[in-house]
Amino acid sequence: MAGRLSDPEVMLAGVLEEDDEIRALLVDELHRQRSTLQLIASENFTSPAVLAATASVLTNKYSEGYPGRRYYGGNAVADEVEDLARQRARQLFGSEHANVQPHSGASANLAAYLALVEPGDTICAMRLDQGGHLTHGSPVSITGKLYRFVAYGVTPAAPDGSGERIDLDQVRDIARRERPKLIVAGTTAYSRTIEPEPFRAIADEVGAKFMFDCAHPAGLVAAGVHPSPVGVADVVTFTTHKTLRGPRGGALLTSAENARLVDGAVFPGLQGGPLDHVIAAKAVAFREAMQPSFKSYARRVVANAQALAGALTGEGFRLVAGGTDNHLLLVDLRDFDPELSGKVAQETLDRAGITCNRNQIPNDPRPPFVTSGLRLGTAAETTAGMGEADMAVVAGLLATALRRRDDDAALRAVRAEVRELREQFDPYPGAGRES
Ligand code: DSN
């Protein structure tokens, strides 16, 4: 086998040689990622080192428990890996304690609830259709069935873009009226900075605990580009695969005082054996995020999002909250074309090689499966090397595709331009090009 294990070409073309079907599909996916634009706000391109750790022999190990207290033998290496991952997470975020075992952000959030409140307790969190997350109490999520959620949203839209901000007066009013045991901050479709302190003050006023779901801005927080909730919230949850650019997974940060409670909620409360290979990859990503180059990456992610926002506004789109402070934008399609739903826009853009997701906008008149919005993010394409000037090109291609959505030839032409642009910014330049 030629090459280094960290080379995706080796992983795809060499190691999987005997499984033609899966190998072909993985090569197809690599081809899709490098020939189309990746604008899903919760995605990124991990480094080959993160890919290598995720593909390592640690996937063979069972390690229920924590370092030094496992329920299986043979965990000397797994202990060191998890200790290193926890130590790096603590260092990166300046936290007293880290738990790196959650399989996902949803697991991390559920573990935080298990640690901080009892089933049936009241929790105050942001409504999904206002920018929150399924695990913030949606009735279709287990969280909405186990706990009594009372929801806050954003302020009304304003012509000058100053509206659609988290409505802290509403949070305070709800908290005073409902006396929740826990207040949750954190979003999946909110483009502005979230300051943790006002939530802390409201939680303290009503005797509630405070959890911050930092899944989306984790990389921006780690880089110091966004305010850190660590030390302000009782528990911070985050995912490692969005702006943080690590493997798919979750994690929690808390004080030394809450460490046992949080660890017990993750295991044995919620999960069995941890994914040791993913924990190794998280450790790799935490180290990468400590490098000076990651700070500059995070700044470029925001600059690119702002450049994309400016260019899309120029194309006639309205942006929810008037623009962005972070890695994502929420586009209200109605000004651009009242007939165009998020679903049709997403499907059209897929045909044009522009990958993104439809998303409800605050007070969306269309149902969640249809929507009037698109969510776009710059974390992945910034990793690939795109800059602010490229964002203007991206906005133009996106607008052309949506304007000419009934014209197959026009969409094919956009797709060809997308591919040409995309190929200038290969996230995996060493990988094979057999497809
Ligand atoms: N599904 C993630 C996102 O796209 O934001 C949140 O879990």
Coordinates of C-alpha atoms and ligand atoms in Angstrom, one line a residue:
M1 CA 0.0 0.0 0.0
A2 CA 1.5 3.3 -1.1
G3 CA 1.4 6.6 0.7
R4 CA 0.5 7.6 4.2
L5 CA -2.6 6.5 6.1
S6 CA -3.7 10.1 6.4
D7 CA -4.0 10.4 2.7
P8 CA -7.6 10.1 1.6
E9 CA -6.5 8.5 -1.6
V10 CA -5.0 5.6 0.3
M11 CA -8.1 5.3 2.5
L12 CA -10.4 5.3 -0.5
A13 CA -8.5 3.7 -3.3
G14 CA -6.2 1.4 -1.4
V15 CA -7.7 0.1 1.9
L16 CA -11.2 -0.5 0.4
E17 CA -10.0 -2.2 -2.7
E18 CA -11.8 -5.5 -1.9
D19 CA -15.2 -3.8 -1.4
D20 CA -15.9 -2.3 -4.8
E21 CA -19.4 -1.2 -3.9
I22 CA -18.6 0.9 -0.9
R23 CA -15.3 2.1 -2.4
A24 CA -17.1 3.4 -5.4
L25 CA -19.7 5.2 -3.3
L26 CA -17.0 6.8 -1.1
V27 CA -15.2 7.9 -4.3
D28 CA -18.5 9.3 -5.6
E29 CA -18.9 11.3 -2.3
L30 CA -15.4 12.6 -2.5
H31 CA -16.1 13.7 -6.0
R32 CA -19.4 15.3 -5.0
Q33 CA -17.7 17.3 -2.2
R34 CA -15.0 18.6 -4.4
S35 CA -17.1 19.4 -7.5
T36 CA -20.1 21.1 -5.9
L37 CA -20.3 24.0 -3.4
Q38 CA -20.7 23.0 0.2
L39 CA -22.8 25.8 1.9
I40 CA -24.5 23.8 4.6
A41 CA -23.8 25.8 7.7
S42 CA -23.3 22.8 10.0
E43 CA -20.7 21.1 7.7
N44 CA -17.0 21.4 7.1
F45 CA -14.0 19.7 5.5
T46 CA -12.0 17.9 8.2
S47 CA -8.2 17.6 7.9
P48 CA -6.8 14.3 6.6
A49 CA -5.4 13.8 10.2
V50 CA -9.0 13.9 11.6
L51 CA -10.1 11.5 8.8
A52 CA -7.2 9.2 9.7
A53 CA -8.0 9.1 13.4
T54 CA -11.7 8.5 12.7
A55 CA -10.7 5.5 10.5
S56 CA -8.3 4.1 13.1
V57 CA -8.2 0.7 15.0
L58 CA -9.7 2.4 18.0
T59 CA -13.1 1.6 16.5
N60 CA -12.4 -2.0 17.7
K61 CA -12.3 -1.0 21.4
Y62 CA -14.9 -1.2 24.1
S63 CA -14.3 1.4 26.9
E64 CA -17.5 1.8 28.9
G65 CA -16.6 4.1 31.8
Y66 CA -14.0 6.8 32.0
P67 CA -10.1 6.8 32.0
G68 CA -8.9 4.9 35.1
R69 CA -12.5 3.5 35.7
R70 CA -13.4 1.2 32.8
Y71 CA -15.6 -1.8 32.7
Y72 CA -13.4 -3.6 30.2
G73 CA -9.7 -4.6 30.1
G74 CA -7.1 -3.4 27.6
N75 CA -7.9 0.3 27.9
A76 CA -4.5 1.7 28.7
V77 CA -4.3 3.3 25.3
A78 CA -7.9 4.4 25.2
D79 CA -7.4 6.0 28.6
E80 CA -4.5 8.1 27.3
V81 CA -6.4 9.1 24.2
E82 CA -9.5 10.2 26.1
D83 CA -7.3 12.0 28.7
L84 CA -5.6 13.8 26.0
A85 CA -8.8 14.8 24.3
R86 CA -10.3 16.0 27.6
Q87 CA -7.1 17.9 28.5
R88 CA -7.1 19.6 25.0
A89 CA -10.8 20.5 25.2
R90 CA -10.2 22.1 28.6
Q91 CA -7.2 24.0 27.3
L92 CA -8.9 25.1 24.1
F93 CA -12.0 26.4 25.8
G94 CA -10.6 27.4 29.3
S95 CA -12.9 25.0 31.0
E96 CA -12.4 23.1 34.3
H97 CA -14.0 19.9 33.0
A98 CA -14.7 18.3 29.6
N99 CA -16.6 15.2 28.6
V100 CA -15.8 14.1 25.1
Q101 CA -17.9 11.0 24.9
P102 CA -21.3 12.2 23.5
H103 CA -21.9 10.6 20.1
S104 CA -23.6 13.8 18.8
G105 CA -24.9 17.2 19.8
A106 CA -28.3 15.8 20.5
S107 CA -26.8 13.3 22.9
A108 CA -24.8 16.1 24.6
N109 CA -27.9 18.2 25.0
L110 CA -29.9 15.3 26.4
A111 CA -27.0 14.5 28.8
A112 CA -27.0 18.1 30.0
Y113 CA -30.8 18.0 30.7
L114 CA -30.3 14.6 32.6
A115 CA -27.6 16.3 34.6
L116 CA -29.3 19.6 35.4
V117 CA -33.1 18.9 35.7
E118 CA -35.6 16.1 36.4
P119 CA -38.2 14.7 33.9
G120 CA -41.3 16.9 34.0
D121 CA -39.3 20.0 35.0
T122 CA -39.8 23.3 33.1
I123 CA -37.1 24.4 30.6
C124 CA -37.1 27.7 28.8
A125 CA -35.4 27.5 25.3
M126 CA -35.7 28.9 21.8
R127 CA -38.4 27.6 19.5
L128 CA -37.3 25.6 16.5
D129 CA -39.0 27.8 14.0
Q130 CA -37.3 30.9 15.5
G131 CA -33.8 29.5 15.1
G132 CA -33.6 26.9 18.0
H133 CA -33.0 23.2 17.7
L134 CA -35.1 20.0 17.8
T135 CA -33.5 19.0 21.1
H136 CA -34.6 22.4 22.6
G137 CA -38.0 20.9 23.3
S138 CA -39.6 20.3 19.9
P139 CA -42.7 18.1 20.5
V140 CA -41.4 15.6 18.0
S141 CA -38.1 15.2 20.0
I142 CA -37.7 13.1 23.2
T143 CA -36.7 16.3 24.9
G144 CA -40.2 17.7 24.3
K145 CA -41.8 14.6 25.7
L146 CA -39.6 14.3 28.9
Y147 CA -39.6 18.0 29.9
R148 CA -42.1 20.9 29.9
F149 CA -40.6 23.4 27.5
V150 CA -41.6 27.1 27.4
A151 CA -40.3 28.8 24.3
Y152 CA -38.9 32.2 23.5
G153 CA -38.2 33.6 20.0
V154 CA -36.9 36.7 18.2
T155 CA -38.1 40.2 18.0
P156 CA -40.2 41.3 15.0
A157 CA -38.5 42.0 11.7
A158 CA -37.5 45.7 11.2
P159 CA -37.0 47.4 7.8
D160 CA -33.5 48.5 8.9
G161 CA -32.4 45.0 9.8
S162 CA -32.3 45.7 13.5
G163 CA -35.0 43.2 14.3
E164 CA -35.1 39.4 14.5
R165 CA -32.7 39.4 17.4
I166 CA -33.2 37.0 20.4
D167 CA -35.9 38.7 22.5
L168 CA -34.3 38.9 25.9
D169 CA -37.4 40.8 27.3
Q170 CA -39.5 37.8 26.3
V171 CA -37.0 35.4 27.9
R172 CA -37.1 37.4 31.1
D173 CA -40.9 37.6 31.1
I174 CA -41.3 33.9 30.5
A175 CA -38.7 33.1 33.1
R176 CA -40.5 35.3 35.7
R177 CA -43.9 33.8 34.9
E178 CA -42.9 30.1 34.4
R179 CA -40.0 29.8 36.9
P180 CA -38.1 27.3 34.7
K181 CA -35.5 25.1 36.3
L182 CA -33.2 25.6 33.3
I183 CA -32.7 28.3 30.7
V184 CA -31.1 27.2 27.4
A185 CA -29.3 29.6 25.0
G186 CA -28.1 28.4 21.6
T187 CA -29.4 28.1 18.1
T188 CA -29.1 26.4 14.7
A189 CA -30.3 29.1 12.4
Y190 CA -29.4 32.5 14.0
S191 CA -26.8 34.7 12.4
R192 CA -26.1 37.2 15.2
T193 CA -23.7 37.0 18.2
I194 CA -25.2 35.5 21.4
E195 CA -23.9 37.1 24.5
P196 CA -24.2 34.6 27.4
E197 CA -24.2 37.1 30.3
P198 CA -27.8 38.4 29.9
F199 CA -29.1 34.8 30.0
R200 CA -27.0 34.2 33.1
A201 CA -28.5 37.2 34.8
I202 CA -32.1 36.1 34.0
A203 CA -31.3 32.6 35.2
D204 CA -29.9 33.9 38.4
E205 CA -32.9 36.2 39.0
V206 CA -35.4 33.2 38.8
G207 CA -33.1 30.6 40.4
A208 CA -32.7 28.6 37.2
K209 CA -29.6 26.8 35.8
F210 CA -28.2 27.9 32.5
M211 CA -27.1 25.8 29.6
F212 CA -25.5 27.1 26.4
D213 CA -25.7 25.0 23.3
C214 CA -22.6 26.1 21.4
A215 CA -22.8 23.6 18.6
H216 CA -22.8 26.1 15.7
P217 CA -20.3 28.8 16.9
A218 CA -17.9 26.3 18.8
G219 CA -15.0 27.0 16.4
L220 CA -15.6 30.8 16.5
V221 CA -15.7 30.6 20.3
A222 CA -12.5 28.5 20.4
A223 CA -10.8 31.0 18.2
G224 CA -11.9 34.0 20.3
V225 CA -14.0 35.5 17.5
H226 CA -17.3 35.0 19.4
P227 CA -17.9 35.4 23.2
S228 CA -17.3 32.3 25.2
P229 CA -20.1 30.9 27.4
V230 CA -17.6 28.8 29.4
G231 CA -17.6 29.9 33.0
V232 CA -20.9 31.7 32.5
A233 CA -23.2 28.8 31.8
D234 CA -23.5 25.9 34.1
V235 CA -23.0 23.5 31.2
V236 CA -21.9 24.2 27.7
T237 CA -22.7 21.6 25.0
F238 CA -21.2 21.6 21.5
T239 CA -20.6 19.6 18.4
T240 CA -17.1 19.0 17.0
H241 CA -17.9 18.9 13.3
K242 CA -19.3 22.3 12.4
T243 CA -17.2 25.5 12.7
L244 CA -14.8 23.5 15.0
R245 CA -13.9 21.3 11.9
G246 CA -13.5 18.0 13.7
P247 CA -15.1 14.6 13.4
R248 CA -18.9 14.2 13.7
G249 CA -19.6 14.2 17.5
G250 CA -20.5 16.1 20.6
A251 CA -19.0 17.2 23.9
L252 CA -19.8 19.0 27.1
L253 CA -17.9 21.5 29.2
T254 CA -18.6 22.3 32.9
S255 CA -17.1 23.3 36.2
A256 CA -15.2 20.8 38.4
E257 CA -18.2 21.0 40.8
N258 CA -20.6 19.6 38.1
A259 CA -18.1 17.1 36.6
R260 CA -19.5 14.0 38.3
L261 CA -23.1 14.9 37.5
V262 CA -22.4 15.5 33.8
D263 CA -20.1 12.4 33.4
G264 CA -22.8 10.2 35.1
A265 CA -25.4 11.6 32.8
V266 CA -23.4 10.7 29.6
F267 CA -22.4 7.3 30.9
P268 CA -24.2 5.3 32.3
G269 CA -27.1 7.7 32.0
L270 CA -27.4 7.9 28.3
Q271 CA -24.8 6.0 26.4
G272 CA -22.9 2.8 26.5
G273 CA -19.4 2.5 25.1
P274 CA -17.8 5.7 23.7
L275 CA -16.5 5.9 20.1
D276 CA -12.8 5.9 21.0
H277 CA -11.8 6.4 17.3
V278 CA -13.9 9.6 17.2
I279 CA -12.5 10.7 20.6
A280 CA -9.0 10.4 19.1
A281 CA -10.2 12.5 16.1
K282 CA -11.7 15.1 18.5
A283 CA -8.3 15.3 20.2
V284 CA -6.7 16.0 16.8
A285 CA -9.3 18.7 16.0
F286 CA -8.8 20.4 19.4
R287 CA -5.1 20.6 18.8
E288 CA -5.7 22.0 15.3
A289 CA -8.0 24.6 16.7
M290 CA -5.3 25.8 19.1
Q291 CA -3.0 26.8 16.2
P292 CA -2.7 30.4 15.2
S293 CA -3.9 29.5 11.7
F294 CA -7.3 28.4 13.2
K295 CA -7.9 31.9 14.6
S296 CA -7.3 33.4 11.2
Y297 CA -9.6 30.7 9.7
A298 CA -12.4 31.7 12.0
R299 CA -12.0 35.4 11.1
R300 CA -12.1 34.5 7.5
V301 CA -15.3 32.4 8.0
V302 CA -17.0 35.5 9.4
A303 CA -15.6 37.8 6.7
N304 CA -16.8 35.4 4.0
A305 CA -20.3 35.2 5.5
Q306 CA -20.5 39.0 5.6
A307 CA -19.3 39.2 2.0
L308 CA -21.8 36.6 0.9
A309 CA -24.5 38.5 2.8
G310 CA -23.6 41.8 1.1
A311 CA -23.6 40.2 -2.3
L312 CA -26.9 38.4 -1.8
T313 CA -28.5 41.6 -0.6
G314 CA -27.3 43.2 -3.9
E315 CA -29.0 40.3 -5.8
G316 CA -32.4 41.2 -4.1
F317 CA -32.5 38.8 -1.2
R318 CA -33.7 39.8 2.3
L319 CA -31.5 38.5 5.1
V320 CA -33.1 37.6 8.4
A321 CA -31.7 39.8 11.1
G322 CA -30.2 42.1 8.4
G323 CA -27.0 40.2 7.9
T324 CA -24.5 38.1 9.9
D325 CA -21.9 38.2 12.7
N326 CA -21.0 34.5 12.4
H327 CA -20.6 31.7 9.9
L328 CA -24.2 31.5 8.6
L329 CA -27.0 33.5 6.9
L330 CA -30.7 32.9 6.9
V331 CA -32.1 34.1 3.5
D332 CA -35.8 35.1 3.3
L333 CA -36.7 34.2 -0.3
R334 CA -39.9 36.1 -0.4
D335 CA -38.5 39.5 -1.5
F336 CA -36.5 37.8 -4.2
D337 CA -39.5 35.8 -5.5
P338 CA -42.7 35.4 -3.5
E339 CA -43.5 32.2 -5.4
L340 CA -40.2 30.5 -4.5
S341 CA -40.2 28.2 -1.5
G342 CA -37.2 27.0 0.4
K343 CA -37.8 23.5 -0.8
V344 CA -37.9 24.4 -4.5
A345 CA -34.8 26.7 -4.0
Q346 CA -32.8 23.9 -2.3
E347 CA -33.8 21.4 -5.0
T348 CA -32.9 23.9 -7.8
L349 CA -29.6 24.7 -6.2
D350 CA -28.8 21.0 -5.9
R351 CA -29.2 20.7 -9.7
A352 CA -26.9 23.7 -10.1
G353 CA -24.2 22.1 -7.8
I354 CA -24.8 24.4 -4.9
T355 CA -25.5 22.4 -1.7
C356 CA -27.4 24.1 1.1
N357 CA -30.6 23.5 3.2
R358 CA -34.0 25.0 3.3
N359 CA -34.9 26.5 6.6
Q360 CA -37.9 28.1 8.3
I361 CA -37.5 31.8 8.8
P362 CA -39.1 33.4 11.9
N363 CA -42.9 33.4 11.6
D364 CA -42.6 31.5 8.4
P365 CA -46.0 31.3 6.6
R366 CA -45.0 28.0 5.0
P367 CA -44.7 24.6 6.8
P368 CA -41.3 23.2 7.9
F369 CA -41.1 20.8 5.0
V370 CA -41.5 23.6 2.5
T371 CA -40.3 26.8 4.2
S372 CA -39.6 30.3 2.9
G373 CA -35.9 30.3 3.7
L374 CA -32.5 29.0 2.9
R375 CA -29.6 28.6 5.4
L376 CA -26.1 29.2 4.0
G377 CA -22.8 28.8 5.8
T378 CA -19.2 29.6 4.9
A379 CA -17.3 27.3 7.3
A380 CA -16.6 24.5 4.7
E381 CA -15.7 26.7 1.7
T382 CA -13.4 28.9 3.8
T383 CA -11.5 25.7 4.8
A384 CA -11.2 24.9 1.1
G385 CA -9.6 28.4 0.6
M386 CA -12.4 30.6 -0.7
G387 CA -12.2 34.3 0.1
E388 CA -14.5 37.3 0.0
A389 CA -14.2 37.9 -3.7
D390 CA -15.3 34.3 -4.3
M391 CA -18.4 34.9 -2.2
A392 CA -19.6 37.5 -4.7
V393 CA -19.2 34.9 -7.5
V394 CA -21.1 32.4 -5.4
A395 CA -24.0 34.8 -4.7
G396 CA -24.2 35.6 -8.5
L397 CA -24.3 31.9 -9.4
L398 CA -26.9 31.2 -6.7
A399 CA -29.1 34.1 -7.9
T400 CA -28.8 33.1 -11.5
A401 CA -29.8 29.5 -10.7
L402 CA -32.9 30.6 -8.8
R403 CA -33.9 33.2 -11.4
R404 CA -33.6 30.6 -14.2
R405 CA -34.8 27.6 -12.3
D406 CA -37.1 26.4 -15.1
D407 CA -34.3 26.5 -17.7
D408 CA -32.3 23.3 -17.7
A409 CA -29.6 24.7 -20.0
A410 CA -29.1 27.6 -17.7
L411 CA -28.8 25.4 -14.7
R412 CA -26.3 23.2 -16.5
A413 CA -24.3 26.3 -17.3
V414 CA -24.3 27.4 -13.7
R415 CA -23.3 23.9 -12.6
A416 CA -20.3 24.0 -15.0
E417 CA -19.3 27.4 -13.5
V418 CA -19.7 26.1 -10.0
R419 CA -17.5 23.1 -10.8
E420 CA -14.8 25.3 -12.4
L421 CA -14.8 27.6 -9.3
R422 CA -14.9 24.6 -6.9
E423 CA -12.0 22.9 -8.5
Q424 CA -9.8 25.9 -7.8
F425 CA -10.3 25.1 -4.0
D426 CA -9.8 21.4 -3.5
P427 CA -10.2 20.4 0.2
Y428 CA -8.3 17.2 -0.4
P429 CA -5.7 17.9 -3.0
G430 CA -3.8 14.6 -2.4
A431 CA -6.8 12.4 -3.1
G432 CA -7.4 10.2 -6.2
R433 CA -9.3 11.5 -9.2
E434 CA -10.4 8.3 -10.7
S435 CA -14.1 9.3 -11.0
Ligands
DSN1 N1 -28.6 19.5 12.2 C1 -27.7 20.5 12.7 C2 -27.7 21.7 11.8 O1 -27.7 21.5 10.6 O2 -27.7 22.8 12.3 C3 -28.1 20.8 14.1 O3 -28.1 19.6 14.8

